[in-house]
Amino acid sequence: MTPAHAQPVMEARGLVKRYGQVTALDGADFELLPGEVLAVIGDNGAGKSTLIKALTGAIVPDSGEIKLDGQVVHFRTPIDARRHGIETVYQDLAVAPALDIASNLFLGREQRRSGVLGTVFRMLDKPAMRRRAAQQMAELKIGLRSLTQAVENLSGGQRQGVAVARAAAWAEHMVIMDEPTAALGVKESGQVLDLIRRIRDRGLPVVLISHNMPHVFEVADRIHVQRLGRRVAVVKPDEHSMSEVVAVMTGALTIDASDQAVVVDQEAATAAGVRPTGKE
Amino acid sequence: MATTTAPPEPAAPADIPPPSLRQRLLSGSTLGPLAALIIACAFFSLRTDRFLTGGNFSLIIQQVMVVGTLAIGQTLIILTAGIDLSNGAIMALSSIVMTRLAVHSGVPPLLALLIGLAVATAFGLANGLLVTRVPLPPFIVTLGMLNIAFALTHIYSQEQTVTGVPSLLTALGNTFTLGDTDITYGSIVTIGLFLLFAYLLGQTAWGRHVYAVGNNPEAARLTGIPTNRVLVGVYATAGLVYGIAALLSVARTGVGDPQAGQTDNLDSITAVVLGGTSLFGGRGTVLGTLIGALIVGVIRNGLQLIGVASIYQTLITGILVILAVTIDQVSRRRSR
């Protein structure tokens, strides 16, 4: 576990984003600590995807500030965020299916040969890229027969593995994964969750956006609960039950300053399966 | 492997063999077209002695040189999941511009040539900007541009064929002798262009980006590839290649012909498709297109030699196109 006083890798305060009448983010806070897997959960419309978009530069918040390693940053585009070492894995398997694995890993960041071949003839260094791709896949224990096969010939889990490996390869600060298991079967989801742990164990913090509570509880160190455009709680999966966390998500419970669950709406809390005593 | 520091972990499997030639041919799906070309050549060699000669092959290359060069630009555009209906018309306009300026306006031939190339490039650039900035579907943009370029060609040429073209503009029609075969310089330019673009597509980051943009534009954008810039570059580059095709056309016929290239747009698509490039974008090779253009050329030439009426050449080409697209579709479905 990460000590609580460690400087956050990323920190956001009071993020606001309005779309016309709709307030998607209403003073949202965010904090990612070094070496953790932070799950971000919330009901539909709670503002989790807007939050993530603000953190990755896909949208610019109306107000609030974002700090990376204690420095205020202003991301205007996802490319900005990437330049700051933030890599995002998208839900819809953002790979180029006809290209091979090594090409996908290096897409947009191709390496050129050294010397005249690279500078004048702009020649790709395919052997070096294949070597580094193989190394990366081996480190993350993603087993593949050959790196020269087209990504379209892989299973859904392996494809997601390629997308995750690419993110892990280039991220210097953090990896954000948006519903990485949504399109996958049980076994493949398990592989991706293992992958998330391995990335964390290599020292990269991971933000996991997921609807899948069992997955969140299996892999997260802390859980950021988003509700009505704000962060309403940060809980540890070993201190609160899944039904309590769901109840917080829906507003039936709140978590007070001393980390105790407080019932707001007894009926809803009971419906969510939380025992009347609240805590544990 | 995060950019600077090498990871301490070991684990890199000792050697990853590069893909074998066989894998590469298969993956580029050029194997089928190549087989078709070889079968066609074998067939005609058996039917007539006049087919398998250096002179006849030199002739075939001259016959496919203009459409083949247009098909290079077409390949680039189809790889990005686009299509270009305007290439023949752009070529005709470019050839009229370069010949008319030189012959009727007294512009120095070299300058006239450069202006002709610039006009073709500008039309390609306009296609690219309309496809990316508005944005409009490539089919519609290039259909409109086909009409515009066609009309401008006829307006500017006043329906007159430009004769008395200066020798600089026809120099690529000259020949040199290799063994006992006369080869035009234009053939060499065409083959050189194919090799150049095979290199650019296969060995440079730009090539990768062209494939990625055609294959999954959203993924390409998210990895930081400037997809619009790649697309505009592809269309403008194709335009320049059409300008070179215009020069080849002038060199081959010796005149500036406003009627040139009227079916070349479809013929270039035929060559691209026969070469195994997918109309859905992201798959295919420019060398496949060369093979596709040669298939058309060989069939046309061979049937002529054995005395089959030219309408059968068209019939066979049509069947082959449908066959090629069917193979593409089936192989795509299987890879899902």
Coordinates of C-alpha atoms in Angstrom, one line a residue:
Chain A
M1 CA 0.0 0.0 0.0
T2 CA 1.1 3.5 -0.7
P3 CA 1.7 5.8 2.2
A4 CA -1.1 8.4 2.3
H5 CA 1.4 11.4 2.5
A6 CA 3.1 10.5 -0.8
Q7 CA 2.8 13.2 -3.4
P8 CA 0.1 12.4 -5.9
V9 CA 1.1 11.5 -9.4
M10 CA -1.9 13.4 -10.6
E11 CA -4.2 15.7 -8.7
A12 CA -7.2 17.7 -9.8
R13 CA -9.2 20.2 -7.8
G14 CA -12.6 21.7 -8.5
L15 CA -13.0 20.6 -12.1
V16 CA -16.1 22.1 -13.7
K17 CA -17.4 21.3 -17.1
R18 CA -20.8 22.4 -18.4
Y19 CA -22.5 21.5 -21.7
G20 CA -25.2 24.1 -22.1
Q21 CA -27.7 23.3 -19.3
V22 CA -26.0 20.1 -18.3
T23 CA -23.3 20.2 -15.6
A24 CA -21.1 17.1 -16.3
L25 CA -18.5 18.0 -13.7
D26 CA -19.5 20.0 -10.7
G27 CA -16.3 20.7 -8.8
A28 CA -14.8 17.3 -9.1
D29 CA -11.6 16.3 -7.3
F30 CA -9.2 13.6 -8.2
E31 CA -6.1 12.1 -6.8
L32 CA -3.9 9.3 -8.1
L33 CA -1.1 8.1 -5.8
P34 CA 2.2 6.5 -7.0
G35 CA 2.1 2.8 -7.6
E36 CA -1.6 2.2 -7.1
V37 CA -4.5 1.0 -9.2
L38 CA -7.3 3.5 -8.7
A39 CA -10.7 2.5 -9.9
V40 CA -13.1 5.2 -11.0
I41 CA -16.7 4.1 -10.7
G42 CA -20.0 5.9 -11.0
D43 CA -23.5 5.5 -12.4
N44 CA -24.2 6.6 -16.0
G45 CA -24.1 10.4 -16.1
A46 CA -22.0 10.7 -12.9
G47 CA -19.4 12.4 -14.9
K48 CA -16.7 9.7 -14.9
S49 CA -16.0 9.8 -18.6
T50 CA -16.0 13.6 -18.6
L51 CA -13.6 13.5 -15.7
I52 CA -11.3 11.1 -17.6
K53 CA -11.6 13.2 -20.7
A54 CA -10.5 16.3 -18.7
L55 CA -7.5 14.4 -17.3
T56 CA -6.4 13.2 -20.7
G57 CA -6.9 16.4 -22.6
A58 CA -9.9 15.2 -24.7
I59 CA -11.9 18.1 -23.2
V60 CA -10.8 21.3 -21.5
P61 CA -12.6 21.9 -18.2
D62 CA -14.3 25.3 -17.7
S63 CA -12.5 25.7 -14.4
G64 CA -10.4 23.9 -11.8
E65 CA -6.8 22.8 -12.0
I66 CA -4.9 19.7 -12.8
K67 CA -1.4 19.0 -11.4
L68 CA 1.0 16.4 -12.6
D69 CA 3.8 15.6 -10.1
G70 CA 2.8 18.8 -8.3
Q71 CA 3.0 21.0 -11.4
V72 CA -0.1 22.6 -12.9
V73 CA -0.7 21.4 -16.4
H74 CA -3.1 22.5 -19.1
F75 CA -3.9 19.8 -21.6
R76 CA -5.6 21.0 -24.8
T77 CA -5.5 17.7 -26.7
P78 CA -5.0 14.1 -26.0
I79 CA -1.6 14.5 -27.7
D80 CA -0.6 17.0 -25.0
A81 CA -1.4 14.5 -22.3
R82 CA 0.5 11.9 -24.1
R83 CA 3.5 14.1 -24.3
H84 CA 3.3 14.3 -20.5
G85 CA 3.6 10.6 -20.2
I86 CA -0.1 9.8 -19.8
E87 CA -1.3 6.9 -21.9
T88 CA -4.9 5.9 -22.4
V89 CA -6.3 2.5 -23.4
Y90 CA -9.7 3.0 -25.1
Q91 CA -12.6 0.7 -24.7
D92 CA -13.0 0.1 -28.4
L93 CA -9.7 -1.6 -28.9
A94 CA -7.9 1.3 -30.6
V95 CA -5.5 -0.8 -32.8
A96 CA -5.0 -1.0 -36.5
P97 CA -6.2 -4.5 -37.3
A98 CA -4.3 -5.1 -40.5
L99 CA -0.9 -4.0 -39.1
D100 CA 1.2 -6.4 -37.2
I101 CA 1.8 -6.3 -33.4
A102 CA 5.1 -4.5 -33.5
S103 CA 3.7 -1.9 -35.9
N104 CA 0.8 -1.3 -33.6
L105 CA 3.1 -0.9 -30.6
F106 CA 5.1 1.7 -32.4
L107 CA 2.2 3.4 -34.3
G108 CA 2.8 7.1 -34.4
R109 CA 6.2 6.6 -32.8
E110 CA 8.1 4.7 -35.4
Q111 CA 11.8 4.3 -34.9
R112 CA 14.1 5.1 -37.8
R113 CA 17.4 3.5 -38.7
S114 CA 20.5 5.3 -37.5
G115 CA 22.7 7.1 -39.9
V116 CA 22.0 8.1 -43.5
L117 CA 19.3 5.4 -43.9
G118 CA 17.3 7.0 -41.2
T119 CA 17.9 10.7 -41.8
V120 CA 17.9 10.8 -45.5
F121 CA 15.9 7.7 -46.6
R122 CA 13.6 7.8 -43.5
M123 CA 14.0 4.1 -43.3
L124 CA 12.2 2.3 -40.4
D125 CA 14.2 0.2 -38.0
K126 CA 12.0 -2.8 -38.2
P127 CA 14.3 -5.3 -36.4
A128 CA 14.8 -2.9 -33.5
M129 CA 11.1 -2.3 -33.2
R130 CA 10.4 -6.0 -33.3
R131 CA 13.0 -6.6 -30.6
R132 CA 11.6 -4.0 -28.3
A133 CA 8.0 -5.2 -28.9
A134 CA 9.0 -8.7 -28.1
Q135 CA 10.7 -7.5 -24.9
Q136 CA 7.7 -5.6 -23.9
M137 CA 5.3 -8.4 -24.6
A138 CA 7.5 -10.8 -22.6
E139 CA 7.8 -8.5 -19.6
L140 CA 4.0 -8.2 -19.5
K141 CA 3.8 -12.0 -20.0
I142 CA 1.6 -11.6 -23.0
G143 CA 2.1 -14.8 -24.8
L144 CA 2.0 -14.6 -28.6
R145 CA 3.2 -16.9 -31.3
S146 CA 4.6 -14.3 -33.5
L147 CA 4.9 -10.5 -33.5
T148 CA 4.6 -10.4 -37.2
Q149 CA 1.0 -11.6 -37.3
A150 CA -1.6 -9.0 -38.0
V151 CA -3.6 -7.9 -34.9
E152 CA -6.8 -9.0 -36.6
N153 CA -5.7 -12.6 -36.2
L154 CA -5.6 -12.3 -32.4
S155 CA -8.3 -13.0 -29.9
G156 CA -10.1 -10.1 -28.3
G157 CA -8.0 -10.5 -25.1
Q158 CA -4.8 -10.6 -27.0
R159 CA -5.7 -7.5 -29.0
Q160 CA -6.5 -5.7 -25.8
G161 CA -3.2 -7.0 -24.5
V162 CA -1.5 -5.2 -27.5
A163 CA -3.3 -2.0 -26.7
V164 CA -2.4 -2.2 -23.0
A165 CA 1.2 -3.1 -23.8
R166 CA 1.5 -0.1 -26.0
A167 CA 0.2 2.2 -23.3
A168 CA 2.5 0.6 -20.7
A169 CA 5.4 0.9 -23.0
W170 CA 5.1 4.6 -23.6
A171 CA 3.5 5.9 -20.3
E172 CA 6.0 7.6 -18.1
H173 CA 3.5 8.8 -15.5
M174 CA 0.3 6.8 -15.6
V175 CA -1.9 4.6 -17.7
I176 CA -5.7 5.2 -17.9
M177 CA -7.9 2.3 -19.0
D178 CA -11.4 3.0 -20.1
E179 CA -13.5 -0.2 -19.6
P180 CA -10.7 -2.4 -20.7
T181 CA -12.6 -5.6 -20.0
A182 CA -16.0 -4.6 -21.3
A183 CA -15.7 -6.4 -24.6
L184 CA -14.0 -9.5 -23.2
G185 CA -15.0 -12.9 -21.9
V186 CA -14.3 -14.2 -18.4
K187 CA -10.9 -15.7 -19.1
E188 CA -9.7 -12.8 -21.2
S189 CA -10.8 -10.3 -18.6
G190 CA -8.8 -12.2 -16.0
Q191 CA -5.7 -11.8 -18.3
V192 CA -6.2 -8.1 -18.6
L193 CA -6.7 -7.7 -14.8
D194 CA -3.4 -9.6 -14.3
L195 CA -1.8 -7.2 -16.8
I196 CA -3.1 -4.3 -14.8
R197 CA -1.4 -5.6 -11.7
R198 CA 1.8 -6.3 -13.5
I199 CA 1.9 -2.7 -14.8
R200 CA 1.3 -1.4 -11.3
D201 CA 4.0 -3.7 -10.0
R202 CA 6.4 -2.2 -12.5
G203 CA 5.7 1.2 -10.8
L204 CA 3.2 2.8 -13.1
P205 CA 0.0 3.8 -11.4
V206 CA -3.2 2.8 -13.3
V207 CA -6.6 4.5 -13.4
L208 CA -9.2 1.9 -14.2
I209 CA -12.7 3.1 -15.3
S210 CA -15.1 0.2 -15.0
H211 CA -18.7 -0.8 -14.5
N212 CA -17.7 -4.2 -13.4
M213 CA -17.7 -4.3 -9.5
P214 CA -16.1 -7.7 -9.2
H215 CA -13.2 -6.6 -11.4
V216 CA -12.9 -3.3 -9.5
F217 CA -12.7 -5.1 -6.2
E218 CA -10.3 -7.7 -7.5
V219 CA -7.7 -5.3 -8.8
A220 CA -8.1 -1.8 -7.3
D221 CA -6.1 -0.4 -4.3
R222 CA -8.5 2.5 -3.9
I223 CA -11.9 3.3 -5.4
H224 CA -12.9 6.8 -6.5
V225 CA -16.7 7.0 -6.4
Q226 CA -18.1 9.7 -8.8
R227 CA -21.7 10.9 -8.3
L228 CA -23.5 13.9 -9.8
G229 CA -20.3 15.4 -11.2
R230 CA -18.3 15.1 -8.0
R231 CA -16.1 12.7 -6.2
V232 CA -18.3 11.6 -3.3
A233 CA -15.9 9.1 -1.7
V234 CA -12.6 7.3 -2.0
V235 CA -12.7 3.9 -0.4
K236 CA -10.5 0.9 0.0
P237 CA -12.0 -2.3 -1.3
D238 CA -10.9 -4.2 1.9
E239 CA -12.7 -1.7 4.2
H240 CA -16.1 -1.6 2.5
S241 CA -18.3 -4.2 0.9
M242 CA -19.3 -4.2 -2.7
S243 CA -22.9 -3.4 -1.8
E244 CA -21.8 -0.5 0.3
V245 CA -19.8 1.0 -2.5
V246 CA -22.7 0.5 -4.9
A247 CA -24.9 2.3 -2.3
V248 CA -22.5 5.2 -2.2
M249 CA -22.6 5.3 -6.0
T250 CA -26.3 5.6 -6.0
G251 CA -26.5 8.1 -3.1
A252 CA -28.0 5.8 -0.5
L253 CA -24.9 5.9 1.6
T254 CA -22.2 8.5 2.2
I255 CA -18.7 8.0 3.6
D256 CA -17.9 10.4 6.4
A257 CA -14.6 12.0 7.4
S258 CA -13.6 9.0 9.5
D259 CA -14.2 6.7 6.7
Q260 CA -17.4 5.3 8.2
A261 CA -20.4 4.6 6.0
V262 CA -23.4 6.7 6.9
V263 CA -26.8 5.8 5.7
V264 CA -28.6 8.6 3.9
D265 CA -31.5 6.7 2.5
Q266 CA -32.3 3.6 4.5
E267 CA -34.7 2.2 2.0
A268 CA -32.3 2.5 -0.9
A269 CA -29.4 1.2 1.2
T270 CA -31.4 -1.9 2.2
A271 CA -32.4 -2.4 -1.4
A272 CA -28.7 -2.3 -2.4
G273 CA -28.1 -5.1 0.2
V274 CA -26.4 -3.0 2.9
R275 CA -27.1 -4.2 6.4
P276 CA -28.8 -1.5 8.6
T277 CA -25.7 -1.0 10.8
G278 CA -23.8 0.6 8.0
K279 CA -20.2 -0.2 8.6
E280 CA -18.8 -3.6 7.6
Chain B
M1 CA 11.0 0.5 -22.8
A2 CA 9.6 3.8 -21.9
T3 CA 11.5 6.1 -24.3
T4 CA 14.8 6.6 -22.4
T5 CA 15.6 4.1 -19.7
A6 CA 16.1 0.5 -20.7
P7 CA 14.0 -1.7 -18.4
P8 CA 16.1 -3.9 -16.1
E9 CA 14.0 -7.0 -16.9
P10 CA 15.6 -9.6 -19.1
A11 CA 13.1 -11.7 -21.0
A12 CA 13.6 -10.6 -24.6
P13 CA 13.5 -13.8 -26.6
A14 CA 16.9 -14.1 -28.2
D15 CA 16.0 -13.6 -31.9
I16 CA 12.8 -12.8 -33.6
P17 CA 13.1 -13.9 -37.2
P18 CA 12.0 -11.3 -39.6
P19 CA 9.0 -12.4 -41.7
S20 CA 10.1 -14.7 -44.5
L21 CA 9.6 -13.8 -48.1
R22 CA 6.8 -16.2 -48.3
Q23 CA 5.0 -14.6 -45.3
R24 CA 5.5 -11.2 -46.8
L25 CA 4.1 -12.2 -50.1
L26 CA 1.2 -13.8 -48.4
S27 CA 0.5 -11.0 -46.0
G28 CA 0.6 -8.5 -48.8
S29 CA -1.8 -10.7 -50.6
T30 CA 0.2 -10.3 -53.8
L31 CA 0.6 -14.0 -54.2
G32 CA -2.7 -14.5 -55.9
P33 CA -2.2 -11.7 -58.5
L34 CA 1.3 -12.9 -59.1
A35 CA 0.1 -16.4 -59.8
A36 CA -2.6 -15.0 -62.1
L37 CA 0.1 -13.0 -64.0
I38 CA 2.3 -16.1 -64.4
I39 CA -0.5 -18.3 -65.5
A40 CA -1.6 -15.7 -68.1
C41 CA 2.0 -15.4 -69.3
A42 CA 2.4 -19.2 -69.5
F43 CA -0.9 -19.5 -71.4
F44 CA 0.1 -16.9 -74.1
S45 CA 3.6 -18.3 -74.4
L46 CA 2.2 -21.7 -75.3
R47 CA -0.2 -20.2 -77.8
T48 CA 2.1 -18.0 -79.7
D49 CA 5.9 -17.6 -80.2
R50 CA 5.5 -13.9 -80.5
F51 CA 4.5 -13.4 -76.9
L52 CA 7.6 -14.3 -74.9
T53 CA 10.0 -11.9 -76.4
G54 CA 11.9 -8.9 -75.0
G55 CA 10.4 -6.7 -77.6
N56 CA 6.8 -7.7 -76.8
F57 CA 7.4 -7.3 -73.0
S58 CA 8.8 -3.8 -73.6
L59 CA 5.7 -3.1 -75.6
I60 CA 3.4 -4.4 -72.8
I61 CA 5.1 -2.1 -70.3
Q62 CA 4.8 0.9 -72.7
Q63 CA 1.1 0.0 -73.1
V64 CA 0.5 -0.1 -69.3
M65 CA 2.9 2.7 -68.4
V66 CA 0.3 5.6 -68.2
V67 CA -2.5 3.7 -66.5
G68 CA 0.1 2.0 -64.3
T69 CA 1.5 5.3 -63.1
L70 CA -2.0 6.7 -62.5
A71 CA -2.7 3.5 -60.6
I72 CA 0.2 4.4 -58.2
G73 CA -1.7 7.4 -57.1
Q74 CA -4.9 5.5 -57.0
T75 CA -3.3 2.9 -54.8
L76 CA -2.3 5.5 -52.3
I77 CA -5.8 6.9 -52.1
I78 CA -7.5 3.5 -52.0
L79 CA -5.2 2.5 -49.1
T80 CA -6.7 5.3 -47.1
A81 CA -10.2 3.9 -47.9
G82 CA -10.8 6.6 -50.5
I83 CA -11.2 6.4 -54.3
D84 CA -10.2 8.7 -57.1
L85 CA -12.4 9.1 -60.1
S86 CA -10.6 12.3 -61.3
N87 CA -7.1 11.0 -62.1
G88 CA -7.5 10.5 -65.8
A89 CA -9.1 13.9 -66.2
I90 CA -6.4 15.6 -64.1
M91 CA -3.8 13.8 -66.3
A92 CA -5.4 15.1 -69.5
L93 CA -5.6 18.6 -68.1
S94 CA -2.0 18.5 -67.0
S95 CA -0.8 17.2 -70.4
I96 CA -2.8 20.0 -72.2
V97 CA -1.4 22.6 -69.9
M98 CA 2.2 21.6 -70.4
T99 CA 2.0 21.1 -74.2
R100 CA -0.2 24.2 -74.9
L101 CA 2.0 26.5 -72.8
A102 CA 5.1 25.3 -74.5
V103 CA 3.6 25.3 -78.1
H104 CA 1.2 28.1 -78.1
S105 CA 2.3 30.5 -75.4
G106 CA 6.0 30.3 -75.9
V107 CA 6.7 29.2 -72.4
P108 CA 10.1 27.5 -72.1
P109 CA 9.5 23.7 -72.2
L110 CA 10.9 23.0 -68.7
L111 CA 8.8 25.7 -67.1
A112 CA 5.7 24.5 -69.0
L113 CA 6.5 21.0 -67.7
L114 CA 6.8 22.2 -64.1
I115 CA 3.5 24.2 -64.4
G116 CA 1.8 21.1 -65.7
L117 CA 3.0 19.1 -62.8
A118 CA 2.0 21.9 -60.4
V119 CA -1.6 22.0 -61.9
A120 CA -1.9 18.2 -61.3
T121 CA -0.6 18.5 -57.8
A122 CA -3.0 21.4 -57.1
F123 CA -6.0 19.3 -58.2
G124 CA -4.8 16.5 -56.0
L125 CA -4.4 18.9 -53.1
A126 CA -7.9 20.3 -53.7
N127 CA -9.3 16.8 -53.6
G128 CA -7.4 16.2 -50.3
L129 CA -8.6 19.4 -48.7
L130 CA -12.2 18.8 -49.6
V131 CA -12.0 15.3 -48.3
T132 CA -10.5 16.4 -45.0
R133 CA -11.6 19.9 -44.3
V134 CA -15.3 20.0 -45.3
P135 CA -15.3 16.9 -45.1
L136 CA -16.8 15.2 -48.1
P137 CA -16.8 11.6 -49.3
P138 CA -13.9 10.9 -51.7
F139 CA -16.2 9.4 -54.3
I140 CA -18.2 12.7 -54.6
V141 CA -15.2 15.0 -54.4
T142 CA -13.4 13.2 -57.1
L143 CA -16.5 12.8 -59.2
G144 CA -16.9 16.6 -59.1
M145 CA -13.3 17.1 -59.9
L146 CA -13.5 14.7 -62.8
N147 CA -16.1 17.0 -64.4
I148 CA -14.2 20.1 -63.6
A149 CA -10.9 18.9 -64.9
F150 CA -12.5 17.4 -68.0
A151 CA -14.3 20.7 -68.8
L152 CA -11.2 22.8 -68.2
T153 CA -9.2 20.6 -70.4
H154 CA -11.7 21.1 -73.3
I155 CA -12.2 24.8 -72.7
Y156 CA -8.4 25.5 -72.5
S157 CA -7.5 23.2 -75.4
Q158 CA -10.5 24.5 -77.6
E159 CA -10.9 20.9 -78.5
Q160 CA -7.6 21.0 -80.4
T161 CA -4.9 18.4 -80.1
V162 CA -1.6 20.1 -79.4
T163 CA 1.0 19.1 -82.0
G164 CA 4.6 20.1 -82.5
V165 CA 5.4 19.4 -78.9
P166 CA 9.0 20.3 -78.0
S167 CA 11.4 17.4 -77.6
L168 CA 11.9 17.9 -73.8
L169 CA 8.2 16.9 -73.3
T170 CA 8.5 13.8 -75.5
A171 CA 12.0 12.7 -74.3
L172 CA 10.6 9.9 -72.1
G173 CA 9.3 8.3 -75.4
N174 CA 12.9 7.8 -76.6
T175 CA 14.4 4.4 -76.3
F176 CA 17.7 2.8 -75.5
T177 CA 18.7 -0.7 -76.4
L178 CA 19.3 -3.4 -74.0
G179 CA 20.5 -6.6 -75.7
D180 CA 18.3 -6.5 -78.8
T181 CA 15.3 -4.9 -77.0
D182 CA 14.3 -1.3 -77.3
I183 CA 13.2 0.1 -74.0
T184 CA 11.6 3.6 -73.5
Y185 CA 12.9 5.8 -70.8
G186 CA 9.3 6.2 -69.7
S187 CA 9.1 2.5 -68.8
I188 CA 12.1 3.0 -66.6
V189 CA 10.4 6.1 -64.9
T190 CA 7.2 4.0 -64.3
I191 CA 9.1 1.1 -62.8
G192 CA 11.2 3.5 -60.8
L193 CA 8.0 5.2 -59.4
F194 CA 6.6 1.8 -58.4
L195 CA 9.8 1.0 -56.6
L196 CA 9.9 4.4 -54.9
F197 CA 6.4 4.1 -53.6
A198 CA 6.9 0.5 -52.6
Y199 CA 9.8 1.8 -50.4
L200 CA 7.9 4.7 -49.0
L201 CA 4.8 2.6 -48.1
G202 CA 6.8 -0.4 -46.8
Q203 CA 9.8 1.1 -45.1
T204 CA 8.9 4.5 -43.8
A205 CA 6.7 5.8 -41.0
W206 CA 4.7 7.8 -43.5
G207 CA 3.8 4.5 -45.2
R208 CA 2.7 3.0 -41.9
H209 CA 0.6 6.0 -41.2
V210 CA -1.1 5.7 -44.6
Y211 CA -2.0 2.1 -43.8
A212 CA -3.2 3.0 -40.3
V213 CA -5.4 5.9 -41.5
G214 CA -7.1 3.6 -44.0
N215 CA -7.3 0.7 -41.6
N216 CA -8.7 2.4 -38.5
P217 CA -8.7 6.2 -38.7
E218 CA -9.8 6.6 -35.1
A219 CA -7.0 4.5 -33.7
A220 CA -4.6 6.3 -35.9
R221 CA -5.7 9.7 -34.6
L222 CA -5.6 8.5 -31.0
T223 CA -2.0 7.3 -31.4
G224 CA -1.1 10.9 -32.4
I225 CA -0.9 10.4 -36.2
P226 CA -2.0 13.7 -37.9
T227 CA -4.6 11.9 -39.9
N228 CA -5.8 14.9 -41.9
R229 CA -2.3 15.8 -42.8
V230 CA -1.6 12.3 -44.0
L231 CA -4.7 12.3 -46.1
V232 CA -4.0 15.7 -47.7
G233 CA -0.4 14.5 -48.4
V234 CA -1.7 11.4 -50.0
Y235 CA -4.1 13.2 -52.4
A236 CA -1.5 15.9 -53.3
T237 CA 1.2 13.2 -53.9
A238 CA -1.2 11.3 -56.0
G239 CA -1.8 14.6 -58.0
L240 CA 1.9 14.9 -58.6
V241 CA 2.1 11.3 -59.8
Y242 CA -0.8 12.1 -62.2
G243 CA 1.3 15.0 -63.5
I244 CA 4.1 12.5 -64.2
A245 CA 1.6 10.2 -65.9
A246 CA 0.6 13.2 -68.1
L247 CA 4.2 13.6 -69.2
L248 CA 4.4 9.9 -70.0
S249 CA 1.2 10.2 -72.0
V250 CA 2.6 13.1 -74.0
A251 CA 5.9 11.3 -74.5
R252 CA 4.1 8.1 -75.7
T253 CA 1.7 9.8 -78.1
G254 CA 3.8 12.8 -79.1
V255 CA 0.9 15.2 -78.7
G256 CA -1.2 16.9 -76.1
D257 CA -4.6 15.2 -76.5
P258 CA -7.7 16.6 -74.7
Q259 CA -9.4 13.2 -75.2
A260 CA -6.7 11.4 -73.3
G261 CA -7.4 9.4 -70.2
Q262 CA -11.1 9.2 -70.3
T263 CA -11.4 5.6 -69.0
D264 CA -8.1 5.7 -67.2
N265 CA -9.8 6.4 -63.8
L266 CA -11.7 3.1 -64.0
D267 CA -8.7 1.3 -65.6
S268 CA -6.5 2.4 -62.7
I269 CA -9.0 1.1 -60.2
T270 CA -9.0 -2.2 -62.1
A271 CA -5.2 -2.4 -61.8
V272 CA -5.3 -1.6 -58.0
V273 CA -8.1 -4.2 -57.3
L274 CA -6.4 -6.9 -59.5
G275 CA -3.3 -6.2 -57.5
G276 CA -5.0 -7.4 -54.3
T277 CA -5.5 -4.0 -52.7
S278 CA -8.7 -3.8 -50.6
L279 CA -11.2 -1.1 -51.5
F280 CA -11.9 -0.9 -47.8
G281 CA -8.5 0.6 -47.2
G282 CA -5.5 -0.3 -45.1
R283 CA -4.5 -3.4 -47.1
G284 CA -2.5 -3.9 -50.2
T285 CA 0.8 -3.0 -51.9
V286 CA 1.9 -0.8 -54.7
L287 CA 3.8 -3.7 -56.2
G288 CA 0.5 -5.6 -56.3
T289 CA -0.8 -2.8 -58.4
L290 CA 2.1 -3.1 -60.8
I291 CA 1.2 -6.8 -61.1
G292 CA -2.5 -5.8 -61.6
A293 CA -1.6 -3.4 -64.3
L294 CA 0.6 -6.0 -66.0
I295 CA -2.2 -8.6 -65.8
V296 CA -4.5 -6.2 -67.8
G297 CA -1.6 -5.4 -70.2
V298 CA -0.6 -9.1 -70.7
I299 CA -4.2 -10.2 -71.4
R300 CA -4.8 -7.4 -73.8
N301 CA -1.6 -7.9 -75.6
G302 CA -1.8 -11.7 -75.6
L303 CA -5.4 -11.9 -76.9
Q304 CA -4.4 -9.4 -79.6
L305 CA -1.5 -11.6 -80.6
I306 CA -3.6 -14.7 -80.9
G307 CA -6.2 -12.8 -82.8
V308 CA -9.1 -12.5 -80.3
A309 CA -11.4 -9.5 -80.8
S310 CA -10.6 -6.7 -78.4
I311 CA -14.1 -6.7 -76.8
Y312 CA -13.2 -10.1 -75.2
Q313 CA -10.3 -8.4 -73.5
T314 CA -12.8 -6.1 -71.8
L315 CA -15.0 -9.1 -71.0
I316 CA -12.1 -11.0 -69.3
T317 CA -10.9 -8.0 -67.4
G318 CA -14.4 -7.5 -66.0
I319 CA -14.6 -11.1 -64.8
L320 CA -11.1 -10.8 -63.2
V321 CA -12.1 -7.7 -61.3
I322 CA -15.1 -9.3 -59.8
L323 CA -13.1 -12.4 -59.0
A324 CA -10.4 -10.2 -57.3
V325 CA -12.9 -8.3 -55.1
T326 CA -14.6 -11.6 -54.2
I327 CA -11.3 -13.0 -53.0
D328 CA -10.7 -9.9 -51.0
Q329 CA -14.2 -10.1 -49.3
V330 CA -13.9 -13.8 -48.6
S331 CA -10.4 -13.5 -47.1
R332 CA -11.6 -10.5 -44.9
R333 CA -14.5 -12.5 -43.6
R334 CA -12.3 -15.4 -42.8
S335 CA -9.9 -13.2 -40.8
R336 CA -12.7 -11.9 -38.6

